Coordinates of C-alpha atoms and ligand atoms in Angstrom, one line a residue:
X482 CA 116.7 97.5 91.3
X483 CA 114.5 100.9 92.1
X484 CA 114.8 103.5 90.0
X485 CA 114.5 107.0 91.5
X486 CA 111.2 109.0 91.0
X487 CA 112.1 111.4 88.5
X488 CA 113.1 108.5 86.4
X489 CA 110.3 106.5 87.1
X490 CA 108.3 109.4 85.8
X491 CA 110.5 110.3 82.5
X492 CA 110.0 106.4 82.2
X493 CA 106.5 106.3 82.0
X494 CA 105.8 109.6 80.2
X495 CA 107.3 108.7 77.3
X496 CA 104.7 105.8 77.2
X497 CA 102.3 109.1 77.2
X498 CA 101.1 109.0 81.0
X499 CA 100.3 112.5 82.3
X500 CA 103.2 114.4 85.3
X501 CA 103.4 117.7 86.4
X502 CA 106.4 119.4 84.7
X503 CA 109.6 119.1 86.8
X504 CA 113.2 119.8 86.4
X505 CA 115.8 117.2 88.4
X506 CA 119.0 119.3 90.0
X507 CA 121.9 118.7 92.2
X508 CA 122.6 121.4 94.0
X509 CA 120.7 124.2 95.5
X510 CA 121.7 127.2 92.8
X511 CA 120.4 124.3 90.0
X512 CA 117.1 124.0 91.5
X513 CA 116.3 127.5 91.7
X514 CA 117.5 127.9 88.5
X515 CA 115.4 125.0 87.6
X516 CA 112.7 126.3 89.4
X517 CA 112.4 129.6 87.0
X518 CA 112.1 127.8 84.2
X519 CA 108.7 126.1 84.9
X520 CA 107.3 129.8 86.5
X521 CA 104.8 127.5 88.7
X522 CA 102.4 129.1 91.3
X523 CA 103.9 126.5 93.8
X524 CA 106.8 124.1 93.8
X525 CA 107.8 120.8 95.1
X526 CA 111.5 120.0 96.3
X527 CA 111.1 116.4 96.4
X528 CA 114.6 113.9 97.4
X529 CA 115.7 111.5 94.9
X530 CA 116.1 108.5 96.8
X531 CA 115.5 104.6 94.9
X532 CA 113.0 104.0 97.4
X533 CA 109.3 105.6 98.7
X534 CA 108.2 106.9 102.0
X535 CA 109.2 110.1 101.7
X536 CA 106.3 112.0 102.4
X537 CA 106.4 111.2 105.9
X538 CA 110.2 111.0 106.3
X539 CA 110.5 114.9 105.5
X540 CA 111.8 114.8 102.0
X541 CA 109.3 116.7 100.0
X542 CA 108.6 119.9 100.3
X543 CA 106.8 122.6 99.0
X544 CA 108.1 126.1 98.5
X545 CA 106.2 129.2 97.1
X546 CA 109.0 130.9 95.5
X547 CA 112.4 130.1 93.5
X548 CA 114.8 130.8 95.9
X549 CA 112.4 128.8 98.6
X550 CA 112.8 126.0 96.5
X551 CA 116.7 127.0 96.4
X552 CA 116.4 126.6 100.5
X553 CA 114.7 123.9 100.4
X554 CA 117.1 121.8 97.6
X555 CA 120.2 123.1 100.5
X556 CA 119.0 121.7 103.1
X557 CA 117.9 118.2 101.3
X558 CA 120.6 117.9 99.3
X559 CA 123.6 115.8 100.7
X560 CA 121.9 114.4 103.6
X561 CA 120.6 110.6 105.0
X562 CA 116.8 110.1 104.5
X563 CA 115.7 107.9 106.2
X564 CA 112.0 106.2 105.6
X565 CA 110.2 103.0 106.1
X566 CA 111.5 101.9 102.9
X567 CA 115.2 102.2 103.0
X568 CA 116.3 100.5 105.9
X569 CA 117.8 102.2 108.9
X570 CA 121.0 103.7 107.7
X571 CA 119.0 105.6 105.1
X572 CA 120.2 107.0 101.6
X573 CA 122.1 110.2 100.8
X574 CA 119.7 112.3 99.1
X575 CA 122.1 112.6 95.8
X576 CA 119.6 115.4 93.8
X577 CA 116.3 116.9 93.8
X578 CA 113.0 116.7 91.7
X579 CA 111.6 120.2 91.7
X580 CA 107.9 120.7 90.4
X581 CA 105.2 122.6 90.0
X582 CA 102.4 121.7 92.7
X583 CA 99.8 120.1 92.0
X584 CA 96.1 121.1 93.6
X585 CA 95.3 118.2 94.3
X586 CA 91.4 117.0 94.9
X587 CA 91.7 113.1 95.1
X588 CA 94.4 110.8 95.7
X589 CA 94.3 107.2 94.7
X590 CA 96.8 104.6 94.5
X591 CA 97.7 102.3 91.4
X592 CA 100.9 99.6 90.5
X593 CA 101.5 97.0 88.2
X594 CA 102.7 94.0 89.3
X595 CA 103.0 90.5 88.3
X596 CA 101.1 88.2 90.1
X597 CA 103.1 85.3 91.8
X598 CA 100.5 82.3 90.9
X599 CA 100.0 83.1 87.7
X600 CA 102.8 84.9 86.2
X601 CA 99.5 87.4 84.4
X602 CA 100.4 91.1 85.2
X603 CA 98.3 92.9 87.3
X604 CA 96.7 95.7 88.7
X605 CA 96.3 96.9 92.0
X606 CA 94.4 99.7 92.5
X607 CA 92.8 101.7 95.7
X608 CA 90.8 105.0 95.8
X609 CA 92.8 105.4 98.5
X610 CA 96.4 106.5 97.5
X611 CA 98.8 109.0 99.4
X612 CA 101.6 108.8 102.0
X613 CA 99.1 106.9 104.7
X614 CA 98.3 103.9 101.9
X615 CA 100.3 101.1 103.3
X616 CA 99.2 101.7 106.7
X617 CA 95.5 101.6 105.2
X618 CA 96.1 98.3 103.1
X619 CA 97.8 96.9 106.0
X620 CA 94.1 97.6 107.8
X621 CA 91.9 97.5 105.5
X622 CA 91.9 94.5 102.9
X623 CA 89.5 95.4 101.0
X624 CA 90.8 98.7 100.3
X625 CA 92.9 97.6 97.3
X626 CA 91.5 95.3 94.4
X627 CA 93.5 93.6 91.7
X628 CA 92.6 93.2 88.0
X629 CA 94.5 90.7 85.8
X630 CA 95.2 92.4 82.6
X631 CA 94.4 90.1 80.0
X632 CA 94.8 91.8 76.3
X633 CA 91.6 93.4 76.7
X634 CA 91.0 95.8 79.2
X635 CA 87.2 96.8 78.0
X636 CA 86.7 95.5 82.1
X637 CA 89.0 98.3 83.0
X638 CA 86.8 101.6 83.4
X639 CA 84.0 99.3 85.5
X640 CA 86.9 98.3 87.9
X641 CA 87.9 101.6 88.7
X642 CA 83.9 102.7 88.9
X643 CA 83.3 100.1 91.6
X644 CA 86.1 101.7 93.6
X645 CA 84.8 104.4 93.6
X646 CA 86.9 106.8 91.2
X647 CA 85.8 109.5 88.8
X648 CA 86.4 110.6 85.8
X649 CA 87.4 106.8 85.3
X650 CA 87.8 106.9 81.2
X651 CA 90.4 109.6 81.6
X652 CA 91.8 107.5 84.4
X653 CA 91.7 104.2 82.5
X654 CA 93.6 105.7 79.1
X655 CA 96.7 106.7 81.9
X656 CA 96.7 103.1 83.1
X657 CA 96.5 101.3 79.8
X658 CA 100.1 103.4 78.8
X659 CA 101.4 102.8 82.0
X660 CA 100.1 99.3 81.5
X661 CA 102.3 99.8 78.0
X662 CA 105.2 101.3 80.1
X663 CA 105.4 98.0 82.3
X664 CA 105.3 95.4 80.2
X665 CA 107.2 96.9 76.9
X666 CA 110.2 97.1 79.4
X667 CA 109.9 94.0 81.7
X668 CA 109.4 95.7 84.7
X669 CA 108.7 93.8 88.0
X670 CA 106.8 97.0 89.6
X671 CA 105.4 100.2 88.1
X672 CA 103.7 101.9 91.2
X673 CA 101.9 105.8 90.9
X674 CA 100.8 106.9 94.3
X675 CA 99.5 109.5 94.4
X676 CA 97.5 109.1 91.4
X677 CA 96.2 113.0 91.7
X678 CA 93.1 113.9 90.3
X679 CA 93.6 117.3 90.0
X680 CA 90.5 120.9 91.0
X681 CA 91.0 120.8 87.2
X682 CA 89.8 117.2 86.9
X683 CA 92.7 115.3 85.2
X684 CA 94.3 112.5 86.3
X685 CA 98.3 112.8 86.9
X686 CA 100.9 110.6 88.5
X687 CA 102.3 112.8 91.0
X688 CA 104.9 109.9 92.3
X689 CA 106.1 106.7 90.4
X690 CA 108.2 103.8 91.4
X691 CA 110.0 101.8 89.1
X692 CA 111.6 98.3 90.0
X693 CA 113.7 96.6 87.0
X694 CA 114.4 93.1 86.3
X695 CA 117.9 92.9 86.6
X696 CA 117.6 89.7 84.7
X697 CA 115.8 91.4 81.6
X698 CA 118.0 94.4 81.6
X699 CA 119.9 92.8 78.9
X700 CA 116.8 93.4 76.7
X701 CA 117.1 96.7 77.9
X702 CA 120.6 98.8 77.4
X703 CA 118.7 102.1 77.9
X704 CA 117.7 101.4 80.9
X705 CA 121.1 99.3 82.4
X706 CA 122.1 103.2 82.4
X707 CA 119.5 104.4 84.4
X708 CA 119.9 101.9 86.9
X709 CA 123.8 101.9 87.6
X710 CA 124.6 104.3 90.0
X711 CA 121.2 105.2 91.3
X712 CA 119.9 101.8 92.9
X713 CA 123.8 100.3 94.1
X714 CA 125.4 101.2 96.9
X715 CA 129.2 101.7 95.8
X716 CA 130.3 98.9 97.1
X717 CA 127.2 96.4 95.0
X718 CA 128.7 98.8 91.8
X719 CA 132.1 97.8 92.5
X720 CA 130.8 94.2 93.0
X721 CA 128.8 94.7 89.4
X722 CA 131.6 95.2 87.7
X723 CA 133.6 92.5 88.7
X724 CA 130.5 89.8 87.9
X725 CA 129.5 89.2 91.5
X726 CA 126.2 89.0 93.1
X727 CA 126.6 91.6 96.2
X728 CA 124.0 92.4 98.4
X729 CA 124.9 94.0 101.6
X730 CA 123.5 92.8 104.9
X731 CA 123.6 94.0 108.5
X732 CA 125.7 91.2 110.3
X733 CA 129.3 90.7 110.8
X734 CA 130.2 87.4 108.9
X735 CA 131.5 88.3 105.4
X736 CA 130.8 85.4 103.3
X737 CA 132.1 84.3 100.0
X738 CA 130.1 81.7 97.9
X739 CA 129.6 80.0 94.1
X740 CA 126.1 79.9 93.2
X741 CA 123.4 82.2 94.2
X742 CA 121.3 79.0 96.2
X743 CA 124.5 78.2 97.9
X744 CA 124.6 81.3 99.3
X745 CA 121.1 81.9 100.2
X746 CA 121.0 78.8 102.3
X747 CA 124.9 79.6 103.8
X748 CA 123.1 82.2 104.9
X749 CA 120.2 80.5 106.4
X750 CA 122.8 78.7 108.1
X751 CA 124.4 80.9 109.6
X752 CA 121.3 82.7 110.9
X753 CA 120.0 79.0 112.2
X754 CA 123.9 78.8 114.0
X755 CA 123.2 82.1 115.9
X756 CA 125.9 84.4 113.6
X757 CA 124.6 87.4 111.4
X758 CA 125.9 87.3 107.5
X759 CA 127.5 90.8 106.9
X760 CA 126.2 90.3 103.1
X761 CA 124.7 87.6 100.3
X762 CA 128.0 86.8 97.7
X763 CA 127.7 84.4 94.5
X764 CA 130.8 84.8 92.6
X765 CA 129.4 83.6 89.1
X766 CA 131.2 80.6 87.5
X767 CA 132.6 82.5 85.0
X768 CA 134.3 85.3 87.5
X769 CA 138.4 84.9 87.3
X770 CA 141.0 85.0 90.1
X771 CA 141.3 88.6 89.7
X772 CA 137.6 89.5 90.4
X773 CA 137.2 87.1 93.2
X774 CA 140.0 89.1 94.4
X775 CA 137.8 92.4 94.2
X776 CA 135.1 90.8 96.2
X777 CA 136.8 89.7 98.6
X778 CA 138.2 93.1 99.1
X779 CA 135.0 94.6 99.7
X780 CA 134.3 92.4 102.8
X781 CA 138.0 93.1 104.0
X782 CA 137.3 97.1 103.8
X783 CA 134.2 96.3 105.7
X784 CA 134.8 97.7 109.4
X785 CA 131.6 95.6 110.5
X786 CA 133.2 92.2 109.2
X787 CA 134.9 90.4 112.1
X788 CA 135.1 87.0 110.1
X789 CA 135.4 85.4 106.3
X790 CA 133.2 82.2 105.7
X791 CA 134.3 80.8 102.1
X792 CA 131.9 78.1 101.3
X793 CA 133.1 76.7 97.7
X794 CA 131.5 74.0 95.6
X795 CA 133.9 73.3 92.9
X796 CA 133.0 71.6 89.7
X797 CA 131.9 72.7 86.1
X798 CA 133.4 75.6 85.4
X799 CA 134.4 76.6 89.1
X800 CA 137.4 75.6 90.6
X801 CA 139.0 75.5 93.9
X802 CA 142.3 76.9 93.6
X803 CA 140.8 79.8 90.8
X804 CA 139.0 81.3 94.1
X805 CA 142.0 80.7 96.5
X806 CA 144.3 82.1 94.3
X807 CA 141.5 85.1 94.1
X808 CA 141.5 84.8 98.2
X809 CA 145.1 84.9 98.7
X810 CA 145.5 87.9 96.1
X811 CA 142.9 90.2 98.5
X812 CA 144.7 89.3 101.8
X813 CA 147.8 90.4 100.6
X814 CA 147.0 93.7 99.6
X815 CA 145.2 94.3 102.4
X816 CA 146.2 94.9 106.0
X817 CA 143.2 93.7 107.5
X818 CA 143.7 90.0 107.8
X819 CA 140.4 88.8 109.5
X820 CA 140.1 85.1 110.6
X821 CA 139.0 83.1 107.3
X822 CA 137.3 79.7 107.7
X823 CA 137.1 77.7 104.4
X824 CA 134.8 74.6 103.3
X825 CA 135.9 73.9 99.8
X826 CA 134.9 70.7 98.6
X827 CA 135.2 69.4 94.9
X828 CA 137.9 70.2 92.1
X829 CA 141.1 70.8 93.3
X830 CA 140.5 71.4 96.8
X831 CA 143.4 70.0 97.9
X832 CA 145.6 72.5 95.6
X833 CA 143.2 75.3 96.8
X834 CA 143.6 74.7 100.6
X835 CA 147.5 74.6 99.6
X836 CA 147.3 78.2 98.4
X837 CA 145.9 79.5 101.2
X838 CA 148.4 77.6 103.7
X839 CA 151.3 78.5 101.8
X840 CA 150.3 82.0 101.4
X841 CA 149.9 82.2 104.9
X842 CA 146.2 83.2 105.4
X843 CA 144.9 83.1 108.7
X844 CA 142.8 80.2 107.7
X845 CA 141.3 77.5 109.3
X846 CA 139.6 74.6 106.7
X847 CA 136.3 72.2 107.4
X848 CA 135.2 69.1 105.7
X849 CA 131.4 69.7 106.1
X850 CA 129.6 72.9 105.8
X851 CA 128.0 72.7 109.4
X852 CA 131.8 73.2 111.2
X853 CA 132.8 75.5 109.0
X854 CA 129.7 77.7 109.7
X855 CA 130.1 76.6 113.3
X856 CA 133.7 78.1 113.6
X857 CA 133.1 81.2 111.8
X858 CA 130.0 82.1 114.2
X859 CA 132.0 81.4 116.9
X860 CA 135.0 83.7 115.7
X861 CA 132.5 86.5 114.4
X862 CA 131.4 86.6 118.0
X863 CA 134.5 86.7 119.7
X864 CA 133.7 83.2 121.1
X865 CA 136.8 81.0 121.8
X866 CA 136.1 78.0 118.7
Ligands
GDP738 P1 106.6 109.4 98.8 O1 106.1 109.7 100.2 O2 108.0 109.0 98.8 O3 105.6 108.3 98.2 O4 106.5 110.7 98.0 P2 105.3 111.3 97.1 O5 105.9 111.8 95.8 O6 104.1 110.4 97.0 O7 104.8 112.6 97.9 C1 104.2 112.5 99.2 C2 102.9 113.2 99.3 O8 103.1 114.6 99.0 C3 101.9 112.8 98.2 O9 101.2 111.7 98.6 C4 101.0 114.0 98.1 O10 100.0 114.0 99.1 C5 102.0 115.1 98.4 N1 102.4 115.8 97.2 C6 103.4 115.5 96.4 N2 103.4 116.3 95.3 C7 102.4 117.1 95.4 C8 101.8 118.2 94.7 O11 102.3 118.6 93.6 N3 100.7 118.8 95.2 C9 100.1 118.4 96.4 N4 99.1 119.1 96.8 N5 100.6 117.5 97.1 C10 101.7 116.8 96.7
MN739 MN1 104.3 108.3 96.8

């Protein structure tokens, strides 16, 4: 889960690392108003999107004036950005960060990460930073050097020396908060690029990414706020709520399964069997009928869904005819009834393929997994089975 960059940077500057001052708004009269209030030389309008790449994509810009910025906000505000980062439908641009700008006389890159191997955070750091830096990594190895952070970072200013910075004491105070900022809320990215050093000579972070644990946000009610709205489509909220993993995909096969490994490798299945998953679904063990039910509905509102693949393991605490009763509920209060083809193996599976008979689904059941995904590739693609 991203978190947008005006977040990111509230984030980490209560952990005491240097931004410019900015104001977020959501409209274009808010902006200029915000605008007035920091009486900056210059401003930045900059999108507020959960992902990077904006730079490039046309969503920051700078304005000299208030009502520039006002201009700018209208045209930004409401509209698809689309940037290397998002994917290619983009994300509606819901506000705007609006700063004072920066001059800025060095760019370099920093993030905090935690390194796969070893578990150790880490960071990664490049004198190198701005909008071109992936494509320079991608190029140039060498450009980017990591640093476990052990407790100690005595190591840290003669790190950022041998790449080449300046004013690296100043520079390694920012990184130990941010370093603070990371870890003290379990975060699986903290990413500052730029890291500006400014004609004035202090280090700021002009941009910051954020990516949460979703699995430590429990540790972390302030920031389960943050996240909700921001970094879910509507339809992953809706999902949320109801306890089910949602993840939306580009294919056409909506596919409804327990267990998150179940579902990754029904979808590798499906791939392997030539169809296109239209999304990644674990309803938890715990979900009931009723939000089954609101799953389900999702992938039935989904005009790009052509077919339903229910792949259900029951045992412990899930059982078949809980999710066909969840099912059979979405079908009938919906008028899209798109071909569904069922595995369910386990607990009650008899009772559960009952349900959906009797109910009158347009259902078709398999034994093994392999047919079932076999069928509903074939249906998805308007193949006869
Ligand atoms: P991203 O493209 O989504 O990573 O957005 P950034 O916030 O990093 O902005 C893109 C680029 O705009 C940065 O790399 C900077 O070069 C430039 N930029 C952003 N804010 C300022 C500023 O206040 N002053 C100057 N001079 N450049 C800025
Ligand atoms: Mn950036």
């Amino acid at each position: 889960m991203n978190l947008s960059e005006y977040r990111s940077k509230e984030l980490i500057a209560q952990f005491g690392v240097p931004i410019p001052q900015g104001r977020f708004a959501q409209t274009a009269a808010e902006a200029e108003a915000r605008a007035r209030e920091l009486s900056a030389k210059k401003y930045v309008v900059k999108a507020q999107i959960a992902a990077g790449g904006r730079g490039l994509a046309g969503g920051i810009k700078f304005a000299a004036t208030p009502s520039q910025v006002s201009d700018e906000a209208g045209r930004l505000i409401g509209t698809k950005l689309v940037t290397e980062q998002t994917g290619k439908d983009g994300e509606t641009i819901a506000g705007v960060y609006v700063e004072e700008a920066v001059d800025i006389a060095d760019q370099a890159y920093a993030s905090f990460v935690l390194d796969p191997k070893t578990g150790a955070p880490t960071l990664l750091a490049s004198a190198k930073g701005g909008v071109a830096f992936e494509e320079l990594a991608r190029m140039d190895e060498g450009a980017v050097q990591s640093l476990e952070l052990s407790a100690d970072t005595a190591n840290l200013s003669k790190f950022l020396e041998k790449l080449g910075l300046s004013k690296v004491d100043a520079l390694a105070s920012l990184l130990k908060k941010a370093k603070t900022a990371f870890l003290e809320n379990d975060l699986l990215l903290l990413e500052i690029n730029p890291l500006a050093l400014t004609k004035s000579g202090d280090w700021l972070a002009v941009d910051a990414k954020i990516t949460l644990d979703g699995n430590a946000l429990f540790r972390h009610p302030a920031l389960e706020g943050l996240s909700d709205g921001e970094t879910m489509t509507a339809n992953e909220r809706a999902a949320h709520e109801n306890e089910i993993n949602f993840v939306k995909l580009d294919g056409n096969i909506g596919v409804v399964v327990n267990g998150a490994g179940l579902g990754l490798a029904t979808n590798d299945m499906i791939i392997d069997a030539g169809g296109r998953p239209a999304n990644f679904m674990d309803i938890r063990t715990t979900a009931t009928s009723f939000q089954i039910a609101k799953g389900v509905e999702l992938l039935l509102e989904d005009p790009q869904v052509k077919a339903i693949l229910l792949n259900v393991h029951g045992g412990g605490m899930t059982v078949c005819d809980t999710v066909a009763e969840g099912v059979a509920f979405a079908y009938s209060r919906s008028d899209r009834k798109l071909p569904l083809v069922a595995r369910l193996a386990g607990q009650n599976e008899d009772w559960a393929r009952k349900i959906l008979k009797d109910r009158m689904l347009p259902v078709e059941s398999h034994p093994s997994i392999s047919q079932a995904i076999a069928a509903v590739v074939a249906k998805s693609s308007g193949r006869a089975v």
